[in-house]
Short mmCIF file of C-alpha atoms and ligand atoms in Angstrom, two decimals:
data_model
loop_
_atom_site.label_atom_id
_atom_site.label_comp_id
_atom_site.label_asym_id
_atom_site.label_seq_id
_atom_site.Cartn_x
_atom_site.Cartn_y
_atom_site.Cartn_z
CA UNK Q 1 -41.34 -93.83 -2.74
CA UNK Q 2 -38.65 -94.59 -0.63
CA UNK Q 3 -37.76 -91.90 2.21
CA UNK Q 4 -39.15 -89.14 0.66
CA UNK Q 5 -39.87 -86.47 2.58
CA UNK Q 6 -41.54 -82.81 1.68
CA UNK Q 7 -37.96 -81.08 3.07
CA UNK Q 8 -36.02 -83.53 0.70
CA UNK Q 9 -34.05 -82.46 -1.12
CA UNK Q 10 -30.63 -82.49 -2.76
CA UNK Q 11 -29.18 -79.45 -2.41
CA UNK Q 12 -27.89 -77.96 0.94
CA UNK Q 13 -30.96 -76.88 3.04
CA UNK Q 14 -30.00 -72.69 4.11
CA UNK Q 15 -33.32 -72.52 5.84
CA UNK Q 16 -33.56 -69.07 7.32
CA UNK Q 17 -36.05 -68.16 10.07
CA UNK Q 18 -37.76 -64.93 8.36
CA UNK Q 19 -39.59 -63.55 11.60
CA UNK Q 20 -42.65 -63.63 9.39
CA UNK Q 21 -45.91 -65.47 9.62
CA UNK Q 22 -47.84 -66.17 6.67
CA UNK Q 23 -45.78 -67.42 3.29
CA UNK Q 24 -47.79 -67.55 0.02
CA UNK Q 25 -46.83 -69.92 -2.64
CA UNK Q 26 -47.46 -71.38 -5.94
CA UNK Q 27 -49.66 -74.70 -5.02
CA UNK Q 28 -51.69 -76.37 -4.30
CA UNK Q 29 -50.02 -78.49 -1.76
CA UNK Q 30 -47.61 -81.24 -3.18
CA UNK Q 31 -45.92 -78.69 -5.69
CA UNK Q 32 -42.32 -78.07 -6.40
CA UNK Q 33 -42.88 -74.56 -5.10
CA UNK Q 34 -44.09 -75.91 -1.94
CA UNK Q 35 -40.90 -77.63 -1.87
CA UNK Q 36 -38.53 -74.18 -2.27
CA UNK Q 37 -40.36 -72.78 0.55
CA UNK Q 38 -40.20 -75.48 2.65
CA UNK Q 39 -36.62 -75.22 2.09
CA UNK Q 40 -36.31 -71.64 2.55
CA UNK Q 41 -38.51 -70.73 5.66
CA UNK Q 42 -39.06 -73.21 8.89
CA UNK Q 43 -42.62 -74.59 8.68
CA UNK Q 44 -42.49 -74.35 12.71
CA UNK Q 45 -42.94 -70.71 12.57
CA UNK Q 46 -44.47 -69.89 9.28
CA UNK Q 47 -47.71 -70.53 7.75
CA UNK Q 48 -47.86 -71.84 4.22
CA UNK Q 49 -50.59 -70.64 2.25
CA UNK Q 50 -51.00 -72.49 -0.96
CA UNK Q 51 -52.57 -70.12 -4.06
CA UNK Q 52 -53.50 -71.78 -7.52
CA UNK Q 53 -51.52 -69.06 -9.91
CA UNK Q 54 -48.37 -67.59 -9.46
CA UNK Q 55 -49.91 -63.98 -9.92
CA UNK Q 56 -52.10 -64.82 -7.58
CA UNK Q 57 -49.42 -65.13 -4.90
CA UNK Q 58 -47.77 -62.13 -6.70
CA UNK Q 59 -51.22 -60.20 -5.62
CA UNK Q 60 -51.43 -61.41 -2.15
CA UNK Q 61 -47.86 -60.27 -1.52
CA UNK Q 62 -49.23 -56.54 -2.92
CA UNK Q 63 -52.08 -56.81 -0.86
CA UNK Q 64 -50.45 -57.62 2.19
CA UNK Q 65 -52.44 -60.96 2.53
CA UNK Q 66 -49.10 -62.68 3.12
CA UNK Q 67 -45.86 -61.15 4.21
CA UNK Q 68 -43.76 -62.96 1.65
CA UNK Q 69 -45.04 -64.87 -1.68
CA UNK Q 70 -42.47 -68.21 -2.97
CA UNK Q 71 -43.01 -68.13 -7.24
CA UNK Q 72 -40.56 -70.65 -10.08
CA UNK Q 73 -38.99 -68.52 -12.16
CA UNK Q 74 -37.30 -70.02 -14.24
CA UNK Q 75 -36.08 -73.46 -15.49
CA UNK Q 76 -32.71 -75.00 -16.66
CA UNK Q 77 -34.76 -77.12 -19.50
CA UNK Q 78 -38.01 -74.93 -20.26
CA UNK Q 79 -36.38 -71.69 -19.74
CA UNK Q 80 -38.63 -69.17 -18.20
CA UNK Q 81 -41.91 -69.29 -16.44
CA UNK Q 82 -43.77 -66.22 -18.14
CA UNK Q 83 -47.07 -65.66 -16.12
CA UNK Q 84 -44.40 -64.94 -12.97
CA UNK Q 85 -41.87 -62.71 -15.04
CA UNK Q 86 -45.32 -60.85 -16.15
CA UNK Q 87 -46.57 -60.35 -12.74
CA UNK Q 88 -43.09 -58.99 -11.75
CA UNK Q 89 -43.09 -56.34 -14.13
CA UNK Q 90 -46.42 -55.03 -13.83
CA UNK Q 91 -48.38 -53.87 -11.52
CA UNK Q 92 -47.06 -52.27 -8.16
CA UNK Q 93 -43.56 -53.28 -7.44
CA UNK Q 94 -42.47 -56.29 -5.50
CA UNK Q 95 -39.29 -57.36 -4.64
CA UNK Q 96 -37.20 -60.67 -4.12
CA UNK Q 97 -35.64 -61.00 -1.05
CA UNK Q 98 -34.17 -64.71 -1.42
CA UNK Q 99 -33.79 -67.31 -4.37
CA UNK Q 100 -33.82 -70.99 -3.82
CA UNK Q 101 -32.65 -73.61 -6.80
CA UNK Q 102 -34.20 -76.84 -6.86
CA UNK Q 103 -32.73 -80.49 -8.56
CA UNK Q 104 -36.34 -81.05 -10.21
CA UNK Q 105 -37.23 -84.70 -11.31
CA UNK Q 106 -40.57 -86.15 -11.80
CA UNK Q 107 -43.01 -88.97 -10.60
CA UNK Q 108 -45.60 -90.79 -12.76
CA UNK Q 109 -48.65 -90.21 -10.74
CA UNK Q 110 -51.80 -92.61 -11.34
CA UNK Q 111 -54.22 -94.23 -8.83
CA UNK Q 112 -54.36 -97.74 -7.97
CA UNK Q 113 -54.91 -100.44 -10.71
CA UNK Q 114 -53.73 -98.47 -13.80
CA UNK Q 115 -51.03 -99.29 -15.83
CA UNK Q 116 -49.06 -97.66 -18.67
CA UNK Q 117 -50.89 -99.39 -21.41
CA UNK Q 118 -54.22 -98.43 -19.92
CA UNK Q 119 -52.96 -94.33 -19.66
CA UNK Q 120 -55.07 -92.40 -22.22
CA UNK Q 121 -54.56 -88.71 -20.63
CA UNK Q 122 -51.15 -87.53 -18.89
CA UNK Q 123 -51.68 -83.68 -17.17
CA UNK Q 124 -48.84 -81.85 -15.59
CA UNK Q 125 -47.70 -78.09 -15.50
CA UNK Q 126 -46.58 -77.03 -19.15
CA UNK Q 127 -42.91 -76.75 -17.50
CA UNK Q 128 -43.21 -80.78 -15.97
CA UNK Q 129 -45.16 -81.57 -19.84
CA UNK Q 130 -42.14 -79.95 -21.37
CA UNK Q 131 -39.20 -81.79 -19.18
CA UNK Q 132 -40.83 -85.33 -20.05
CA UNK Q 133 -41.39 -84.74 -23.81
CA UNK Q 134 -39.47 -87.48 -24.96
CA UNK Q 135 -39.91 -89.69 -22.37
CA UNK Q 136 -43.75 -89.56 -23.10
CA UNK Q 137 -43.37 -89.96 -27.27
CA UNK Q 138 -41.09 -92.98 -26.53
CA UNK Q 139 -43.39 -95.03 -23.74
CA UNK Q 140 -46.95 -92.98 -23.31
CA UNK Q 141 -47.29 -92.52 -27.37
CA UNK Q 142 -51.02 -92.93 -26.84
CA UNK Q 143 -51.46 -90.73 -24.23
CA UNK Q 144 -53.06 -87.40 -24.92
CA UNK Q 145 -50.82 -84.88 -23.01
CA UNK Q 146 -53.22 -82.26 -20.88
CA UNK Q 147 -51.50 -78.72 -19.91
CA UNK Q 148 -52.83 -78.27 -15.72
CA UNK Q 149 -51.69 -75.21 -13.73
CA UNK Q 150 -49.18 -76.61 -11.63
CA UNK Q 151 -48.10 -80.69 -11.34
CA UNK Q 152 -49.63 -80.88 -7.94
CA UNK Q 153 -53.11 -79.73 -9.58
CA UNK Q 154 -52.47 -82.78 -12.22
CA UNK Q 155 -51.95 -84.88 -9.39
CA UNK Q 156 -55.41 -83.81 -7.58
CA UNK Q 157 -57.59 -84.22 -10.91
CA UNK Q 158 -56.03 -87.53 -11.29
CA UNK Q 159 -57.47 -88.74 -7.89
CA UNK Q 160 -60.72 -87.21 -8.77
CA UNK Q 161 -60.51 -89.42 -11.95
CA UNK Q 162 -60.49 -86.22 -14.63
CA UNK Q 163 -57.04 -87.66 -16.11
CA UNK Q 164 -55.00 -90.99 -15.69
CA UNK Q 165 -51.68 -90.34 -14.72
CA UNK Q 166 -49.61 -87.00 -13.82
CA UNK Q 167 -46.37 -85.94 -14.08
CA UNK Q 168 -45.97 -84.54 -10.34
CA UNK Q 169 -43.01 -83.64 -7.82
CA UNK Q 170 -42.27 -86.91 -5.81
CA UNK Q 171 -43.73 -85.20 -2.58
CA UNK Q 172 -47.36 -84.71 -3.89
CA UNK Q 173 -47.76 -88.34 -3.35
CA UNK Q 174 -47.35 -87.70 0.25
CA UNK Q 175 -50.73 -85.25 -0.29
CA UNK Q 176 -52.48 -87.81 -2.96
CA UNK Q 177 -53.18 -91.11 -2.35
CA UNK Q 178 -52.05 -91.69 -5.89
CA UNK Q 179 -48.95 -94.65 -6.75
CA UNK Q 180 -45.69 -93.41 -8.80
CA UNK Q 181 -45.85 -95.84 -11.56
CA UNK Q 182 -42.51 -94.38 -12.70
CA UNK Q 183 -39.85 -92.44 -11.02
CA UNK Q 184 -36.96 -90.20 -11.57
CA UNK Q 185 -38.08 -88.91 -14.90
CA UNK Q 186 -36.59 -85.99 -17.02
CA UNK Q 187 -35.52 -85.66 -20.18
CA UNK Q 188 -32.38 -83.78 -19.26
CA UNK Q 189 -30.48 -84.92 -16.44
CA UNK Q 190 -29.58 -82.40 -13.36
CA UNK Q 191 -32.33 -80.38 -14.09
CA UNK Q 192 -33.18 -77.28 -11.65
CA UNK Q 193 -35.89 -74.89 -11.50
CA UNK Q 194 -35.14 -71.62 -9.55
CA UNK Q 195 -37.69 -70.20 -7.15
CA UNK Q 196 -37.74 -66.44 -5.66
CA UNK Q 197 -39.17 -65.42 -2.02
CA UNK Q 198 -41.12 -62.33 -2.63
CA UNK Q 199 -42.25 -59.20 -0.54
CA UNK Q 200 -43.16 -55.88 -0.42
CA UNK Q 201 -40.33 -53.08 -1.19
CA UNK Q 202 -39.00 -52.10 2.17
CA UNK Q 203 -35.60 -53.06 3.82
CA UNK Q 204 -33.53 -54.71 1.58
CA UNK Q 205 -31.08 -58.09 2.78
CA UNK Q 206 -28.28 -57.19 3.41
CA UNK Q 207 -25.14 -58.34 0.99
CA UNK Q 208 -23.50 -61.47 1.45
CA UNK Q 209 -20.54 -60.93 -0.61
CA UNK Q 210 -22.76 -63.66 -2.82
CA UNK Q 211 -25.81 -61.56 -4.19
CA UNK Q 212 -27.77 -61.26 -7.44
CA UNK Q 213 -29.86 -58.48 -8.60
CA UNK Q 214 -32.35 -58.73 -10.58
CA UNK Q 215 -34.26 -55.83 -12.99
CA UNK Q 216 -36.28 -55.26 -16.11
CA UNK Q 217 -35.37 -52.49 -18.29
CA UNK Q 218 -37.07 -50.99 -21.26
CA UNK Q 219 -34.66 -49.63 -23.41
CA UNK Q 220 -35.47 -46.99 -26.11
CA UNK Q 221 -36.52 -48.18 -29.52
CA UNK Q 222 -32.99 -46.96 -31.17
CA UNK Q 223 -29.94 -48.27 -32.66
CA UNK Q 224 -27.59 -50.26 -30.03
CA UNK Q 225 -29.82 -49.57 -27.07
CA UNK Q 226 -29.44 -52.53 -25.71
CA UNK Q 227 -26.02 -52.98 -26.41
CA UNK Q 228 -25.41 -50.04 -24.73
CA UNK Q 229 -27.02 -51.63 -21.46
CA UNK Q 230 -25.25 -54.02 -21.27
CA UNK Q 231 -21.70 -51.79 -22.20
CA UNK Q 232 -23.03 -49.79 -18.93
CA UNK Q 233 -22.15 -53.43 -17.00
CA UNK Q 234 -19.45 -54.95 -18.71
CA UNK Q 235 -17.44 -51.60 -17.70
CA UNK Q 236 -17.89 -52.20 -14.44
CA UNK Q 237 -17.01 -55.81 -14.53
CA UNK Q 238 -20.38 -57.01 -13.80
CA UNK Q 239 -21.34 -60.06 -14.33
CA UNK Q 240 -24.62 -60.88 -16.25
CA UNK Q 241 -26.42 -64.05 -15.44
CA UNK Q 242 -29.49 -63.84 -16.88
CA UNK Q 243 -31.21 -62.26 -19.71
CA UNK Q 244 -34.91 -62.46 -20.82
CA UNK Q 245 -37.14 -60.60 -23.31
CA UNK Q 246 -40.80 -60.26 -23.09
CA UNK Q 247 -43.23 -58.08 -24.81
CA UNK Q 248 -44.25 -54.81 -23.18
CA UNK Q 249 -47.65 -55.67 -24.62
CA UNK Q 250 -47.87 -52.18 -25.59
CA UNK Q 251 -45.93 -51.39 -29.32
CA UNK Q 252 -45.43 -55.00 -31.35
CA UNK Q 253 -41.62 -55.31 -31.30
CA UNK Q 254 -41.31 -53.82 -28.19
CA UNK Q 255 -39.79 -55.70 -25.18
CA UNK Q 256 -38.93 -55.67 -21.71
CA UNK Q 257 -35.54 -56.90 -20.60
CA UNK Q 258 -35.23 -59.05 -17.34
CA UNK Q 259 -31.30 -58.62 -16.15
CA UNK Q 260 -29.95 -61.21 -13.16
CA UNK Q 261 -26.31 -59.48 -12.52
CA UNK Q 262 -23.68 -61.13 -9.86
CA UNK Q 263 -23.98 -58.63 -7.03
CA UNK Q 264 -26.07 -56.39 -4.07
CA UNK Q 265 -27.28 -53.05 -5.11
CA UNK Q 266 -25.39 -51.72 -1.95
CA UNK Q 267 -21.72 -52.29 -4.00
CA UNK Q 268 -20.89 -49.06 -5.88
CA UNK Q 269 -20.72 -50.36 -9.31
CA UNK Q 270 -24.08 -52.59 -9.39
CA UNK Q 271 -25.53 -48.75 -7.46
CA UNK Q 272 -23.50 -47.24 -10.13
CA UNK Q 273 -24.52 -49.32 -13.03
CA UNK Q 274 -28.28 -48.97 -12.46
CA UNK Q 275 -28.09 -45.32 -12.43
CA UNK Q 276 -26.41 -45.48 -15.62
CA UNK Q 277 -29.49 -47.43 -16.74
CA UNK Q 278 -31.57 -45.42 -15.34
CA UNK Q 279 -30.65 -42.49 -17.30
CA UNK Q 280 -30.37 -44.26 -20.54
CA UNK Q 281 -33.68 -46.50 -20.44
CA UNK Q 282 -37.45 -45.74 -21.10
CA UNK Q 283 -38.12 -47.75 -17.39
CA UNK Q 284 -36.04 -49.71 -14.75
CA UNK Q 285 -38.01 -51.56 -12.41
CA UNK Q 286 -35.50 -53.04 -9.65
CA UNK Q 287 -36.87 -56.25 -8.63
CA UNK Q 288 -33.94 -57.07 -5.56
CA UNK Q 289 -30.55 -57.54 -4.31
CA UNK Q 290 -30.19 -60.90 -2.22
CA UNK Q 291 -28.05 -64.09 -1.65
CA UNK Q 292 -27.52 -66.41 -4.03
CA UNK Q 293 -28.33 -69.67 -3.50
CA UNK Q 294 -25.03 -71.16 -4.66
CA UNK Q 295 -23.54 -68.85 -1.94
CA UNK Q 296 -20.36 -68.58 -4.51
CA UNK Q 297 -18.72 -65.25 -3.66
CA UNK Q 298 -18.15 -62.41 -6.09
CA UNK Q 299 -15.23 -61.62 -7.91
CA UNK Q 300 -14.88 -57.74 -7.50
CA UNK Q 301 -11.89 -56.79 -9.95
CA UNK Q 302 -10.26 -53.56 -9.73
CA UNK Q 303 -11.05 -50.39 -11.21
CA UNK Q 304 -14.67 -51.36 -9.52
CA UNK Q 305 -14.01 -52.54 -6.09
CA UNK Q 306 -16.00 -50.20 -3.60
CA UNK Q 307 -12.70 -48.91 -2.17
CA UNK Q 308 -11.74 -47.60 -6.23
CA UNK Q 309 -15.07 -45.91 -6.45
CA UNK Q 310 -14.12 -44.25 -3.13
CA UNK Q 311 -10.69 -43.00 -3.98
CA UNK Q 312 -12.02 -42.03 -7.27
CA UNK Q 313 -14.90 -39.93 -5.43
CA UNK Q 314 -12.55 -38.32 -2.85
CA UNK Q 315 -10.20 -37.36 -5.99
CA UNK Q 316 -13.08 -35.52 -7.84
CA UNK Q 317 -14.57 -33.73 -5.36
CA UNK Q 318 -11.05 -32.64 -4.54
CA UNK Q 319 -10.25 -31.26 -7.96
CA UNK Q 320 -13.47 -29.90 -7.89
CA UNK Q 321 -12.64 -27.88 -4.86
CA UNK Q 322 -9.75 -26.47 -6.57
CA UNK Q 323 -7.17 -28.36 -4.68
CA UNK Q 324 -5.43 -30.62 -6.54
CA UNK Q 325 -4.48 -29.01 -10.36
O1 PRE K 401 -46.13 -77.05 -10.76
C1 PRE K 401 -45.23 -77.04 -9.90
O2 PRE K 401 -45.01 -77.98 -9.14
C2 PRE K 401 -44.37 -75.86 -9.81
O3 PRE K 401 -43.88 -75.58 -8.74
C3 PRE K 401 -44.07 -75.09 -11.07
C4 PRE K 401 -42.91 -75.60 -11.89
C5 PRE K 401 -42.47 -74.50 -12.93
O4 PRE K 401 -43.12 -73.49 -13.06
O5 PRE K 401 -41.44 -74.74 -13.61
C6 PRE K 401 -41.75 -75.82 -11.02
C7 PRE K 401 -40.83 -76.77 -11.25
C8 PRE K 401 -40.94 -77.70 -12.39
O6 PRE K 401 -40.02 -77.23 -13.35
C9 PRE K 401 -42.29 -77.72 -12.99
C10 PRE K 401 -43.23 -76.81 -12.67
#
């Protein structure tokens, strides 16, 4: 295991002290969502409590049970983790407040005596089954692959003796007395999963010059709609990072569109740009303005700077008055 410790990792740590108590997260203990929020709040003063779904953390966040909830949200290999975009867009709002991306790479979990002949039965989140695929055709061909809810809770059943080996974060054999038969697995190299810290609407951070906001949008079931969306940012030079389609489990063929932009609500044109969308969609839920973990500023081009949509205000409003022809 080497020097592995539960705050190791290898991106820069930007721990930030929250002022908050109680942190809810996607566990049990020994996950890689333990990991984010060990990375993004100081264990000194916070309490981590660990919750078994990632819409159950959503719900304790709602409830007030925890002052902020940590959820994965998305994966550079698997792509998106649905039961968390779902929560997010149902149900009463919630809002991110801080992202943290992680290098993800797994361990080969098993207890003490077995070997990879002997494996039978390899569990792991659908995500970690999904990120070893080929590794586990090539040298596990035997093995019966087992869908848990998170890797830690593979981990856990394989010291209870319910499956022989997981596919785990490193760290949750600093929880399990389990050995890593194999380390440093992944099919695809450099691969990151990105978390989001989670709380109640209310005061939002404030910009960084490095922000992402994130929404889901509905759009109207017409010709171009969502072309027209995304026209609404590409005029203002905004940059779109992510986009996502899920069903609005209402009308078959009907979807909801998840929307990461480069940017803080408080700029004029992201401000601008969601009004737009706001007028032209069925629903916008706004899901958060706040620093982006690669901390890479924002290109603001002109005509959308802040200080253009200011000029361009004070103009109107003048010819409005009647004083300039
Ligand atoms: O099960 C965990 O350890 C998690 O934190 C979840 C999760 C995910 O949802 O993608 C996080 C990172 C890895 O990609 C695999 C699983």
């Amino acid at each position: 295991m080497g020097d592995i410790c539960l705050n190791d990792v290898r991106s820069t740590p930007r721990r930030r002290v929250w002022g908050v108590s109680r942190i809810g997260y996607f566990g049990p203990q020994g996950t890689f969502t333990e990991q984010a929020v060990r990375q993004l709040a100081d264990p000194e003063t916070n309490e981590f409590v660990p919750f078994a779904t990632t819409p159950a953390v959503v719900a304790a966040v709602r409830a007030g049970e925890v002052d902020r909830g940590c959820v994965p949200v998305e994966n550079s290999v698997e792509g998106a983790v649905p039961a968390t975009m779902d929560a997010l867009a149902l149900g009463e709002p919630v809002v991110a407040v801080a992202e943290h991306v992680l290098q993800v790479e797994f361990s080969l979990l098993v207890r003490e005596g077995m070997t990879l002949d002997a494996i039978r039965t390899v569990a792991s989140h659908p995500h970690g089954l999904a990120q070893v695929r080929e590794w586990l055709e090539t040298n596990l061909p035997k093995a019966t692959a087992i869908a848990t809810s998170s890797t830690a809770a593979a981990a856990k059943e394989v010291l209870a003796g319910q499956f022989d080996a997981a596919v785990s974060a490193p760290v949750a054999a600093l929880h399990y007395p389990l050995t890593a038969l194999v380390t440093g697995l992944g099919d695809v190299k450099d691969a990151k999963t990105r978390f989001l810290l989670l709380a109640k609407p209310g005061a939002l951070p404030a910009p960084t010059g490095a922000d992402r906001t994130s929404l889901v949008a509905v759009t109207p079931n017409e010709v171009g709609a969502l072309s027209n969306v995304l026209h609404e940012l590409a005029l203002r030079e905004i940059n779109l990072t992510r986009l996502e389609a899920r069903p609005t489990r209402e009308v078959f063929g009907t979807y909801r569109f998840y929307l990461d932009v480069e940017g803080h609500i408080a700029e004029q044109r992201i401000g601008d740009a969601l009004a737009a969308l706001h007028r032209r969609c069925l629903e916008v839920r706004f899901l958060g303005s706040y620093p982006r973990t690669d901390s890479e500023p924002t290109v603001v081009r002109t005509p959308t700077t802040d200080a253009d949509f200011s000029a361009a205000a004070e103009w109107l409003a003048a010819v409005r008055r009647g004083e300039l022809a």
